[in-house]
Amino acid sequence: MKSNAHSINKFKHSISIPAVLSISALVLFIFLPAISFGQDPSGAATGNINDVSAATAGKPTLAEIGAQAGHNKIAINLMWTLITGFLVMFMQAGFALVETGFTQRKNVAHTMAMNFLIYVIGLLGFWICGFALMFGGSPNIATLGGSAGVAGHELTIHLFGHDFGLAGSAGYFLNSKVYDVGIFALFLFQMVFMDTTATIPTGAMAERWKFKSFVVFGFFISMFVYPLFGNWVWGGGWLSQLGTMFHLGHGHVDFAGSSVVHMVGGVAALAGAMVIGPRIGKYGKDGSVNTIPAHNIPMALLGCFILAFGWFGFNPGSTLAGSDLRISVIAVNTMLASASGAVIAAFYMKLRTDKWDPGMMANGMLAGLVAITAPCAFVTATSAVTIGAISGLLVIWAYFFIDRKLKID
């Protein structure tokens, strides 16, 4: 017995831990593949005719299959519109970083707070009446389901033998008359567009305006300014009718908002800066122009990158359809224009001042993005690069003209 116990103990010590691990790994390698694969690892067999709901037992009818296909297409479009809307919402963080980075350190909290507050104020204003004024006349977006049960109403004016749309009048407070999945998706997408318009002036008038004035502005632009111009272009209003009524080509075409969003925001920003006046110390009594340095350029550049990322929701999302195959063209054109705008602005400033200017490089990128927003779905890649390059130059010339000639801060 003693000899047997000694032999067993010797055998135990002879089996090392690496040997045990090696044997275990070999067993797993041989047997695990046989039990780890599912029935459809590639997904090729997932989703077939058996997943289509049938009114009666057995295989679904052709009509039922068609209805399911239509439902799935609209579901894809709704999801695409919502996800890209979420991307555009994230642009608010980009605006906050850009505007805060370009301000003085003492005004950081005020500038950041305005960017935060304009989102919630604008949302409520657009909900109250902005959406109704903008899309109340034509809420039936085909790619989002058509909203067949929703009747729109447009306020019109009769001129030159035609009725021109001025404003919608259905859907105040998103009431029960527009309680529709497609309309709610459109509301979310257009609300974050409106927020972009409302945010642009916060940077132009940063460090100067009072809080109560800002609140009034936030409600006014979200309830009336953006919705009315948006109605004229996207809501079936008079600008969108020029092509059909007066045979002026396609009329006013703005695919994703160069005019509806960025021009409206830019005009509001310029007007506000003219009225409110420059920052203290910006212009000397002798007419000299003083540079007020930004407190955090890296923050501003990070914000610019966030905005460029959000633009993938802005432009491709304006298809309002995940099944629209132009999405890839739109996305690539958007990227190319932003890159050429940044490069041209950077090298132009280097040639002009013998210094690299990261702030102007960021402005060049944003200018390229703004310029390509309207034609992004209709132009070639070469045209996109050209559009971005021209806008990169224009933003610099416009800056120096407004700042040094017009003395508008």
Tab-separated table of C-alpha atoms in Angstrom:
chain	number	residue	atom	x	y	z
A	1	MET	CA	0.000	0.000	0.000
A	2	LYS	CA	2.808	2.328	0.887
A	3	SER	CA	4.451	1.646	-2.454
A	4	ASN	CA	1.211	2.353	-4.363
A	5	ALA	CA	0.659	5.652	-2.503
A	6	HIS	CA	4.214	6.689	-3.264
A	7	SER	CA	3.684	5.915	-6.971
A	8	ILE	CA	0.437	7.920	-7.122
A	9	ASN	CA	2.049	10.887	-5.374
A	10	LYS	CA	4.993	10.731	-7.778
A	11	PHE	CA	2.565	10.696	-10.739
A	12	LYS	CA	0.770	13.798	-9.438
A	13	HIS	CA	3.995	15.738	-9.164
A	14	SER	CA	5.024	14.637	-12.644
A	15	ILE	CA	1.976	16.341	-14.245
A	16	SER	CA	2.908	20.020	-14.611
A	17	ILE	CA	0.497	22.949	-14.910
A	18	PRO	CA	1.591	23.776	-18.498
A	19	ALA	CA	0.840	20.207	-19.515
A	20	VAL	CA	-2.666	20.416	-18.089
A	21	LEU	CA	-3.303	23.709	-19.867
A	22	SER	CA	-2.011	22.339	-23.160
A	23	ILE	CA	-4.267	19.288	-22.997
A	24	SER	CA	-7.275	21.482	-22.103
A	25	ALA	CA	-6.601	23.812	-25.018
A	26	LEU	CA	-6.343	20.847	-27.403
A	27	VAL	CA	-9.686	19.479	-26.229
A	28	LEU	CA	-11.357	22.872	-26.636
A	29	PHE	CA	-9.834	23.320	-30.094
A	30	ILE	CA	-11.244	19.970	-31.235
A	31	PHE	CA	-14.705	20.052	-29.691
A	32	LEU	CA	-15.630	23.747	-29.261
A	33	PRO	CA	-16.267	24.493	-32.986
A	34	ALA	CA	-18.811	21.698	-33.078
A	35	ILE	CA	-20.909	23.304	-30.338
A	36	SER	CA	-20.260	27.036	-30.880
A	37	PHE	CA	-21.753	27.605	-34.330
A	38	GLY	CA	-25.400	28.624	-34.500
A	39	GLN	CA	-27.858	27.738	-37.187
A	40	ASP	CA	-27.205	30.905	-39.242
A	41	PRO	CA	-23.832	32.474	-38.402
A	42	SER	CA	-23.753	34.547	-41.614
A	43	GLY	CA	-27.301	35.879	-41.327
A	44	ALA	CA	-28.081	34.796	-44.883
A	45	ALA	CA	-31.085	32.739	-43.816
A	46	THR	CA	-32.399	35.202	-41.247
A	47	GLY	CA	-35.524	36.990	-42.411
A	48	ASN	CA	-37.636	35.265	-45.029
A	49	ILE	CA	-41.226	34.798	-46.120
A	50	ASN	CA	-42.045	33.046	-42.856
A	51	ASP	CA	-41.390	36.309	-41.003
A	52	VAL	CA	-44.171	38.087	-42.906
A	53	SER	CA	-47.389	38.205	-40.915
A	54	ALA	CA	-50.304	36.510	-42.679
A	55	ALA	CA	-53.964	37.205	-41.998
A	56	THR	CA	-54.793	33.517	-42.369
A	57	ALA	CA	-52.895	30.311	-41.720
A	58	GLY	CA	-50.321	29.380	-44.328
A	59	LYS	CA	-48.114	31.421	-46.581
A	60	PRO	CA	-48.733	35.188	-46.812
A	61	THR	CA	-50.337	36.619	-49.908
A	62	LEU	CA	-48.552	38.841	-52.408
A	63	ALA	CA	-50.407	41.857	-51.013
A	64	GLU	CA	-49.243	41.024	-47.493
A	65	ILE	CA	-45.654	40.664	-48.671
A	66	GLY	CA	-45.892	44.015	-50.457
A	67	ALA	CA	-47.334	45.670	-47.358
A	68	GLN	CA	-44.508	44.264	-45.230
A	69	ALA	CA	-41.904	45.492	-47.730
A	70	GLY	CA	-43.435	48.967	-47.719
A	71	HIS	CA	-43.564	48.998	-43.932
A	72	ASN	CA	-39.900	47.980	-43.707
A	73	LYS	CA	-38.862	50.670	-46.203
A	74	ILE	CA	-40.581	53.397	-44.204
A	75	ALA	CA	-39.126	51.985	-40.982
A	76	ILE	CA	-35.618	52.231	-42.473
A	77	ASN	CA	-36.276	55.812	-43.583
A	78	LEU	CA	-37.640	56.779	-40.172
A	79	MET	CA	-34.649	55.266	-38.395
A	80	TRP	CA	-32.215	56.979	-40.783
A	81	THR	CA	-33.903	60.342	-40.263
A	82	LEU	CA	-33.860	59.974	-36.485
A	83	ILE	CA	-30.227	58.834	-36.268
A	84	THR	CA	-28.997	61.639	-38.504
A	85	GLY	CA	-31.086	64.039	-36.436
A	86	PHE	CA	-29.253	62.814	-33.352
A	87	LEU	CA	-25.954	63.559	-35.134
A	88	VAL	CA	-27.088	67.094	-35.932
A	89	MET	CA	-28.102	67.581	-32.303
A	90	PHE	CA	-24.528	66.710	-31.287
A	91	MET	CA	-23.361	69.635	-33.420
A	92	GLN	CA	-24.574	71.849	-30.574
A	93	ALA	CA	-21.580	70.615	-28.582
A	94	GLY	CA	-19.342	71.576	-31.496
A	95	PHE	CA	-20.774	75.079	-31.674
A	96	ALA	CA	-20.359	75.460	-27.922
A	97	LEU	CA	-16.676	74.504	-28.082
A	98	VAL	CA	-15.927	76.661	-31.141
A	99	GLU	CA	-17.607	79.764	-29.764
A	100	THR	CA	-16.244	79.305	-26.244
A	101	GLY	CA	-12.732	78.625	-27.507
A	102	PHE	CA	-12.688	81.843	-29.539
A	103	THR	CA	-13.905	84.030	-26.640
A	104	GLN	CA	-11.947	85.518	-23.764
A	105	ARG	CA	-11.478	83.404	-20.654
A	106	LYS	CA	-13.621	85.685	-18.489
A	107	ASN	CA	-16.686	85.060	-20.679
A	108	VAL	CA	-16.407	81.284	-21.038
A	109	ALA	CA	-19.277	80.395	-18.694
A	110	HIS	CA	-21.609	82.965	-20.268
A	111	THR	CA	-20.915	81.759	-23.813
A	112	MET	CA	-21.284	78.097	-22.908
A	113	ALA	CA	-24.538	78.792	-21.047
A	114	MET	CA	-26.007	80.558	-24.079
A	115	ASN	CA	-25.221	77.569	-26.278
A	116	PHE	CA	-26.901	75.283	-23.784
A	117	LEU	CA	-29.958	77.461	-23.306
A	118	ILE	CA	-30.606	78.163	-26.986
A	119	TYR	CA	-31.239	74.452	-27.478
A	120	VAL	CA	-34.030	74.202	-24.903
A	121	ILE	CA	-35.547	77.596	-25.735
A	122	GLY	CA	-35.483	76.876	-29.454
A	123	LEU	CA	-37.011	73.446	-28.969
A	124	LEU	CA	-39.987	74.862	-27.073
A	125	GLY	CA	-40.459	77.722	-29.525
A	126	PHE	CA	-40.399	75.380	-32.506
A	127	TRP	CA	-42.886	73.101	-30.738
A	128	ILE	CA	-45.277	75.963	-29.953
A	129	CYS	CA	-45.710	77.292	-33.484
A	130	GLY	CA	-42.470	77.063	-35.479
A	131	PHE	CA	-43.105	73.627	-36.934
A	132	ALA	CA	-46.713	74.503	-37.785
A	133	LEU	CA	-45.675	77.659	-39.646
A	134	MET	CA	-42.968	75.788	-41.526
A	135	PHE	CA	-44.616	72.502	-42.483
A	136	GLY	CA	-48.262	72.986	-41.586
A	137	GLY	CA	-49.116	73.434	-45.252
A	138	SER	CA	-47.384	70.280	-46.508
A	139	PRO	CA	-46.746	67.798	-43.702
A	140	ASN	CA	-47.097	64.741	-45.936
A	141	ILE	CA	-43.502	63.630	-46.564
A	142	ALA	CA	-43.631	60.565	-48.828
A	143	THR	CA	-40.359	59.011	-47.636
A	144	LEU	CA	-41.600	59.121	-44.029
A	145	GLY	CA	-44.872	57.402	-44.728
A	146	GLY	CA	-46.933	60.125	-46.341
A	147	SER	CA	-49.027	60.850	-43.216
A	148	ALA	CA	-52.203	60.208	-45.191
A	149	GLY	CA	-54.465	61.001	-42.266
A	150	VAL	CA	-52.994	64.479	-41.747
A	151	ALA	CA	-54.483	67.426	-43.627
A	152	GLY	CA	-52.222	70.429	-44.086
A	153	HIS	CA	-53.277	74.025	-44.563
A	154	GLU	CA	-51.176	76.785	-46.149
A	155	LEU	CA	-51.825	80.512	-45.875
A	156	THR	CA	-51.477	81.932	-49.388
A	157	ILE	CA	-51.535	85.212	-51.283
A	158	HIS	CA	-52.881	85.481	-54.836
A	159	LEU	CA	-50.548	87.328	-57.235
A	160	PHE	CA	-50.005	87.185	-61.008
A	161	GLY	CA	-52.694	84.571	-61.329
A	162	HIS	CA	-51.088	82.176	-58.847
A	163	ASP	CA	-51.449	81.333	-55.167
A	164	PHE	CA	-48.142	81.741	-53.351
A	165	GLY	CA	-47.610	80.004	-50.026
A	166	LEU	CA	-46.576	82.180	-47.087
A	167	ALA	CA	-46.928	80.004	-43.983
A	168	GLY	CA	-48.436	76.784	-42.748
A	169	SER	CA	-51.201	76.748	-40.179
A	170	ALA	CA	-51.602	73.158	-38.993
A	171	GLY	CA	-49.832	71.405	-36.135
A	172	TYR	CA	-49.442	73.984	-33.378
A	173	PHE	CA	-48.049	72.353	-30.218
A	174	LEU	CA	-47.825	69.095	-32.224
A	175	ASN	CA	-51.500	68.595	-31.444
A	176	SER	CA	-53.573	65.483	-32.044
A	177	LYS	CA	-54.210	66.447	-35.685
A	178	VAL	CA	-50.551	65.760	-36.510
A	179	TYR	CA	-50.029	62.832	-34.121
A	180	ASP	CA	-48.152	60.735	-36.678
A	181	VAL	CA	-44.838	58.875	-36.602
A	182	GLY	CA	-43.597	60.470	-39.823
A	183	ILE	CA	-44.450	63.980	-38.688
A	184	PHE	CA	-42.770	63.473	-35.328
A	185	ALA	CA	-39.605	62.252	-37.079
A	186	LEU	CA	-39.679	65.317	-39.335
A	187	PHE	CA	-40.179	67.549	-36.286
A	188	LEU	CA	-37.077	66.170	-34.579
A	189	PHE	CA	-34.939	66.505	-37.692
A	190	GLN	CA	-36.062	70.044	-38.449
A	191	MET	CA	-35.873	71.131	-34.822
A	192	VAL	CA	-32.138	70.426	-34.656
A	193	PHE	CA	-31.726	72.256	-37.979
A	194	MET	CA	-33.500	75.242	-36.469
A	195	ASP	CA	-31.206	75.005	-33.453
A	196	THR	CA	-28.201	75.353	-35.752
A	197	THR	CA	-29.666	78.556	-37.185
A	198	ALA	CA	-30.352	79.929	-33.721
A	199	THR	CA	-26.868	79.067	-32.454
A	200	ILE	CA	-24.916	80.944	-35.127
A	201	PRO	CA	-25.703	84.420	-33.706
A	202	THR	CA	-24.644	83.358	-30.200
A	203	GLY	CA	-21.056	83.273	-31.423
A	204	ALA	CA	-21.287	86.501	-33.410
A	205	MET	CA	-22.612	88.418	-30.407
A	206	ALA	CA	-20.718	86.542	-27.709
A	207	GLU	CA	-19.417	88.495	-24.707
A	208	ARG	CA	-21.834	91.367	-25.275
A	209	TRP	CA	-25.529	90.717	-24.960
A	210	LYS	CA	-27.677	90.408	-21.884
A	211	PHE	CA	-29.359	87.222	-20.834
A	212	LYS	CA	-32.926	88.515	-21.144
A	213	SER	CA	-32.272	89.770	-24.673
A	214	PHE	CA	-30.920	86.367	-25.582
A	215	VAL	CA	-34.075	84.635	-24.321
A	216	VAL	CA	-36.282	86.895	-26.452
A	217	PHE	CA	-34.079	86.229	-29.479
A	218	GLY	CA	-34.199	82.463	-28.925
A	219	PHE	CA	-37.978	82.333	-28.952
A	220	PHE	CA	-38.316	84.793	-31.844
A	221	ILE	CA	-35.985	83.009	-34.259
A	222	SER	CA	-37.341	79.537	-33.436
A	223	MET	CA	-41.008	80.532	-33.607
A	224	PHE	CA	-40.993	82.879	-36.609
A	225	VAL	CA	-37.742	83.632	-38.468
A	226	TYR	CA	-36.460	80.158	-39.313
A	227	PRO	CA	-39.935	78.609	-39.787
A	228	LEU	CA	-41.150	81.260	-42.226
A	229	PHE	CA	-38.118	81.169	-44.502
A	230	GLY	CA	-38.062	77.386	-44.187
A	231	ASN	CA	-41.682	77.278	-45.325
A	232	TRP	CA	-40.896	79.338	-48.407
A	233	VAL	CA	-38.149	76.896	-49.470
A	234	TRP	CA	-38.997	73.488	-47.984
A	235	GLY	CA	-42.605	73.763	-46.876
A	236	GLY	CA	-44.235	74.435	-50.235
A	237	GLY	CA	-43.975	78.231	-50.004
A	238	TRP	CA	-43.453	80.801	-52.731
A	239	LEU	CA	-39.708	80.353	-53.299
A	240	SER	CA	-40.172	76.662	-53.988
A	241	GLN	CA	-42.935	77.520	-56.481
A	242	LEU	CA	-40.925	79.872	-58.706
A	243	GLY	CA	-39.761	77.080	-60.992
A	244	THR	CA	-43.176	75.633	-61.760
A	245	MET	CA	-45.131	78.889	-61.884
A	246	PHE	CA	-42.688	81.071	-63.819
A	247	HIS	CA	-40.658	78.374	-65.584
A	248	LEU	CA	-37.470	79.443	-63.797
A	249	GLY	CA	-35.784	76.071	-64.007
A	250	HIS	CA	-36.150	74.222	-60.731
A	251	GLY	CA	-36.715	77.446	-58.810
A	252	HIS	CA	-34.996	77.923	-55.473
A	253	VAL	CA	-33.227	74.646	-54.638
A	254	ASP	CA	-31.472	74.167	-51.301
A	255	PHE	CA	-30.914	70.496	-50.616
A	256	ALA	CA	-29.708	70.636	-47.009
A	257	GLY	CA	-29.807	74.249	-45.873
A	258	SER	CA	-27.076	76.608	-47.090
A	259	SER	CA	-29.708	79.329	-47.273
A	260	VAL	CA	-32.477	78.073	-44.989
A	261	VAL	CA	-30.146	77.329	-42.094
A	262	HIS	CA	-26.798	79.056	-42.526
A	263	MET	CA	-27.748	82.175	-44.470
A	264	VAL	CA	-30.632	82.927	-42.105
A	265	GLY	CA	-28.367	82.398	-39.109
A	266	GLY	CA	-25.589	84.460	-40.691
A	267	VAL	CA	-27.851	87.392	-41.543
A	268	ALA	CA	-29.236	87.363	-38.000
A	269	ALA	CA	-25.688	87.281	-36.635
A	270	LEU	CA	-24.527	90.189	-38.821
A	271	ALA	CA	-27.566	92.297	-37.966
A	272	GLY	CA	-27.136	91.578	-34.277
A	273	ALA	CA	-23.436	92.439	-34.303
A	274	MET	CA	-24.187	95.737	-36.071
A	275	VAL	CA	-26.866	96.694	-33.553
A	276	ILE	CA	-25.116	95.576	-30.389
A	277	GLY	CA	-21.739	97.053	-31.291
A	278	PRO	CA	-18.164	95.792	-30.850
A	279	ARG	CA	-16.507	94.375	-27.765
A	280	ILE	CA	-14.693	96.800	-25.490
A	281	GLY	CA	-11.194	97.405	-26.808
A	282	LYS	CA	-11.816	95.981	-30.263
A	283	TYR	CA	-11.488	99.310	-32.108
A	284	GLY	CA	-9.349	102.246	-31.050
A	285	LYS	CA	-10.429	105.876	-31.204
A	286	ASP	CA	-7.990	106.395	-34.059
A	287	GLY	CA	-9.750	103.704	-36.099
A	288	SER	CA	-7.182	101.019	-35.404
A	289	VAL	CA	-8.311	97.404	-35.241
A	290	ASN	CA	-7.167	95.439	-32.211
A	291	THR	CA	-7.110	91.659	-32.129
A	292	ILE	CA	-8.768	90.134	-29.080
A	293	PRO	CA	-7.026	86.764	-28.780
A	294	ALA	CA	-8.984	83.568	-28.315
A	295	HIS	CA	-8.390	81.902	-24.977
A	296	ASN	CA	-8.311	78.280	-26.190
A	297	ILE	CA	-7.632	77.454	-29.842
A	298	PRO	CA	-7.441	73.667	-29.258
A	299	MET	CA	-10.974	73.785	-27.837
A	300	ALA	CA	-12.177	75.627	-30.930
A	301	LEU	CA	-10.485	73.123	-33.262
A	302	LEU	CA	-12.041	70.212	-31.380
A	303	GLY	CA	-15.420	71.877	-31.780
A	304	CYS	CA	-14.758	72.255	-35.499
A	305	PHE	CA	-14.099	68.516	-35.799
A	306	ILE	CA	-17.343	67.766	-33.963
A	307	LEU	CA	-19.210	70.038	-36.356
A	308	ALA	CA	-17.636	68.312	-39.363
A	309	PHE	CA	-18.719	64.961	-37.938
A	310	GLY	CA	-22.234	66.244	-37.308
A	311	TRP	CA	-22.434	67.392	-40.916
A	312	PHE	CA	-22.723	63.723	-41.882
A	313	GLY	CA	-26.140	63.938	-40.298
A	314	PHE	CA	-26.862	67.359	-41.733
A	315	ASN	CA	-26.304	66.667	-45.419
A	316	PRO	CA	-26.860	62.921	-45.945
A	317	GLY	CA	-29.751	63.031	-43.485
A	318	SER	CA	-31.576	65.542	-45.651
A	319	THR	CA	-32.507	62.709	-47.980
A	320	LEU	CA	-35.013	61.738	-45.258
A	321	ALA	CA	-34.562	58.228	-46.624
A	322	GLY	CA	-32.069	55.540	-45.715
A	323	SER	CA	-32.964	53.881	-49.008
A	324	ASP	CA	-31.756	56.874	-51.047
A	325	LEU	CA	-28.554	55.724	-52.724
A	326	ARG	CA	-27.268	59.302	-53.078
A	327	ILE	CA	-26.122	59.151	-49.450
A	328	SER	CA	-22.578	58.097	-50.380
A	329	VAL	CA	-22.235	60.883	-52.969
A	330	ILE	CA	-23.517	63.462	-50.504
A	331	ALA	CA	-21.164	62.311	-47.743
A	332	VAL	CA	-18.054	62.292	-49.944
A	333	ASN	CA	-18.854	65.690	-51.469
A	334	THR	CA	-19.279	67.067	-47.954
A	335	MET	CA	-15.879	65.743	-46.883
A	336	LEU	CA	-14.099	67.040	-49.980
A	337	ALA	CA	-15.499	70.555	-49.680
A	338	SER	CA	-14.537	70.801	-46.022
A	339	ALA	CA	-10.991	69.632	-46.739
A	340	SER	CA	-10.382	72.003	-49.648
A	341	GLY	CA	-11.824	74.918	-47.688
A	342	ALA	CA	-9.481	74.261	-44.773
A	343	VAL	CA	-6.395	73.773	-46.955
A	344	ILE	CA	-6.945	76.885	-49.065
A	345	ALA	CA	-7.617	79.031	-45.991
A	346	ALA	CA	-4.509	77.735	-44.239
A	347	PHE	CA	-2.136	78.323	-47.169
A	348	TYR	CA	-3.647	81.691	-48.050
A	349	MET	CA	-3.057	82.953	-44.502
A	350	LYS	CA	0.480	81.565	-44.605
A	351	LEU	CA	1.197	83.483	-47.814
A	352	ARG	CA	-0.464	86.647	-46.523
A	353	THR	CA	0.960	86.791	-42.991
A	354	ASP	CA	3.853	84.298	-43.143
A	355	LYS	CA	2.175	82.446	-40.255
A	356	TRP	CA	-0.055	79.431	-39.978
A	357	ASP	CA	-3.427	80.471	-38.587
A	358	PRO	CA	-5.336	77.540	-37.026
A	359	GLY	CA	-8.369	79.740	-36.391
A	360	MET	CA	-8.711	80.646	-40.051
A	361	MET	CA	-8.078	77.037	-41.009
A	362	ALA	CA	-11.098	76.077	-38.901
A	363	ASN	CA	-13.147	78.862	-40.466
A	364	GLY	CA	-12.139	77.627	-43.920
A	365	MET	CA	-13.365	74.142	-43.121
A	366	LEU	CA	-16.684	75.458	-41.817
A	367	ALA	CA	-17.048	77.694	-44.876
A	368	GLY	CA	-16.560	74.696	-47.154
A	369	LEU	CA	-19.178	72.749	-45.237
A	370	VAL	CA	-21.687	75.588	-45.394
A	371	ALA	CA	-21.136	76.149	-49.119
A	372	ILE	CA	-21.557	72.491	-50.100
A	373	THR	CA	-24.714	72.035	-48.033
A	374	ALA	CA	-27.077	73.283	-50.759
A	375	PRO	CA	-25.662	71.439	-53.815
A	376	CYS	CA	-24.128	68.371	-52.120
A	377	ALA	CA	-26.549	65.941	-53.779
A	378	PHE	CA	-26.167	67.321	-57.295
A	379	VAL	CA	-22.479	68.056	-57.991
A	380	THR	CA	-19.415	66.017	-58.895
A	381	ALA	CA	-16.421	65.474	-56.635
A	382	THR	CA	-14.355	68.030	-58.579
A	383	SER	CA	-17.110	70.594	-58.215
A	384	ALA	CA	-17.265	69.914	-54.474
A	385	VAL	CA	-13.531	70.565	-54.120
A	386	THR	CA	-13.873	73.773	-56.152
A	387	ILE	CA	-16.825	74.973	-54.089
A	388	GLY	CA	-14.921	74.332	-50.872
A	389	ALA	CA	-11.792	76.100	-52.120
A	390	ILE	CA	-13.680	79.211	-53.227
A	391	SER	CA	-15.541	79.386	-49.938
A	392	GLY	CA	-12.262	79.015	-48.030
A	393	LEU	CA	-10.999	82.176	-49.731
A	394	LEU	CA	-14.276	84.059	-49.446
A	395	VAL	CA	-14.547	83.555	-45.701
A	396	ILE	CA	-11.141	85.203	-45.193
A	397	TRP	CA	-11.880	88.121	-47.502
A	398	ALA	CA	-15.276	88.606	-45.898
A	399	TYR	CA	-13.735	88.549	-42.431
A	400	PHE	CA	-11.161	91.243	-43.197
A	401	PHE	CA	-13.698	93.392	-45.048
A	402	ILE	CA	-16.270	93.268	-42.260
A	403	ASP	CA	-13.711	93.595	-39.476
A	404	ARG	CA	-11.427	96.289	-40.913
A	405	LYS	CA	-13.553	98.198	-43.405
A	406	LEU	CA	-17.035	98.039	-41.906
A	407	LYS	CA	-15.746	97.931	-38.307
A	408	ILE	CA	-18.240	95.242	-37.321
A	409	ASP	CA	-16.985	92.909	-34.622
